[in-house]
Amino acid sequence: MVSIADVARHAGVSPTTVSHALSGKRPVSAEAVARVKQAMKELGYVPSRSARNLARGRTQIIGLLIPDIANGFFAELARGVEEIAMDKEYNVLLAITGWDHEREMRCLEMIQSRAVDGIIYAAGAPPTESDLARVLGGIPVVLVDEDVPGVRVDSLVSDNHQGGQLAAMHLRDLGHAHAVVLTGPEGLESSNARVAGFLEVWEAAGLTATVEKGDFTEATGLAAVERHRTSFRDGAITAVFAANDLMALGALDALRDAGIGVPDEVSVIGFDDIGAARYARPRLTTVRQDVARLGRGAATALLERLTGLETGDPRRSVIPVELKVRETTAANRRTTGK
Ligand code: RIB
């Protein structure tokens, strides 16, 4: 196999000159570059990708941090990232943080120390600005799905506030008057915005809500129904807005087990539109996030920074959401008589 040393010998230059001629990182005379190219041609030398990357100080690997791989939302997000990365000949190194702050910091440190070129970060337990700067150093980062307050890097998030409003308008227009609202884990901007948007519309219409702390898993949806079973049964509460689909699906399951009809007695709305929402029975009404656009957009933004195509101020993109009315919501029979 032909090596850089062979090329150097053949061209009558040092191996360092060959490396510099290949990487273009240090000035080499035009004459030396021409001799190196001629020697490479005559010897049939093709630099390996890793040698090329080494010379350019790149790994062609980007890190992706997500909180939960079992949640279809993040699996679809990863697919969007991977599609763009693959297209541009980058590999993706995945870390799963489990909504846990300590674990998230460790994953950031580990992924950074593996010499990735940049990181796409879907925060599940956002660190402070200075914590993030400490673990990442100067490595390029794009935030996706979740803003980290104070961190000035490119970010892409859904219009979570609008999503909460759409859910509330839908339930309000169906005549519901008291809803259980299930939040996501504490400190998440996305969940806070969904709940705030919902309550804004709901309270403006003079309606009442019981806000329950959730954690974005089916279990908290299930537990909330258990806690309010009597109120659901006697019609004091007729609606559930869950800040993600998994909690909505947990609530659906518990309502079915309790023999409470959906949507005849209780309406349920989720948030995300994961695959399972479309295949649940009844099919879940939900606020759809364009997750493929989030994933692809985050990867594109990062690669634009890495290749120098984008050098301006950080950009924040807010992606519109859409209400998908399916089978878990219906008019409140008690108020509308329908
Ligand atoms: O289902 C997981 C949730 O976590 C999604 O709604 C996503 O937006 C993130 O906030």
PDB file of C-alpha atoms in Angstrom, residues 2-3 6-8 10-11 18 22 33-47:
ATOM      1  CA  VAL A   2       1.328   3.450  -0.936  1.00  0.00           C
ATOM      2  CA  SER A   3       1.984   5.719   2.040  1.00  0.00           C
ATOM      3  CA  ASP A   6       6.348   7.004  -0.447  1.00  0.00           C
ATOM      4  CA  VAL A   7       4.693  10.041  -2.016  1.00  0.00           C
ATOM      5  CA  ALA A   8       7.148  12.348  -0.232  1.00  0.00           C
ATOM      6  CA  HIS A  10       8.856  10.210  -4.979  1.00  0.00           C
ATOM      7  CA  ALA A  11       8.161  13.962  -5.014  1.00  0.00           C
ATOM      8  CA  VAL A  18       2.800  16.259   1.649  1.00  0.00           C
ATOM      9  CA  LEU A  22      -3.185  17.682   1.185  1.00  0.00           C
ATOM     10  CA  VAL A  33       2.006  21.054  -4.523  1.00  0.00           C
ATOM     11  CA  ALA A  34       2.399  20.228  -8.215  1.00  0.00           C
ATOM     12  CA  ARG A  35       5.194  17.710  -7.454  1.00  0.00           C
ATOM     13  CA  VAL A  36       3.109  16.072  -4.714  1.00  0.00           C
ATOM     14  CA  LYS A  37       0.067  15.797  -7.008  1.00  0.00           C
ATOM     15  CA  GLN A  38       2.205  14.304  -9.790  1.00  0.00           C
ATOM     16  CA  ALA A  39       3.740  11.773  -7.364  1.00  0.00           C
ATOM     17  CA  MET A  40       0.283  10.813  -6.047  1.00  0.00           C
ATOM     18  CA  LYS A  41      -0.895  10.254  -9.612  1.00  0.00           C
ATOM     19  CA  GLU A  42       2.110   8.199 -10.609  1.00  0.00           C
ATOM     20  CA  LEU A  43       1.968   6.041  -7.464  1.00  0.00           C
ATOM     21  CA  GLY A  44      -1.855   5.772  -7.427  1.00  0.00           C
ATOM     22  CA  TYR A  45      -2.068   7.232  -3.909  1.00  0.00           C
ATOM     23  CA  VAL A  46      -5.594   7.974  -2.592  1.00  0.00           C
ATOM     24  CA  PRO A  47      -5.724   9.561   0.893  1.00  0.00           C
TER      25      PRO A  47
END
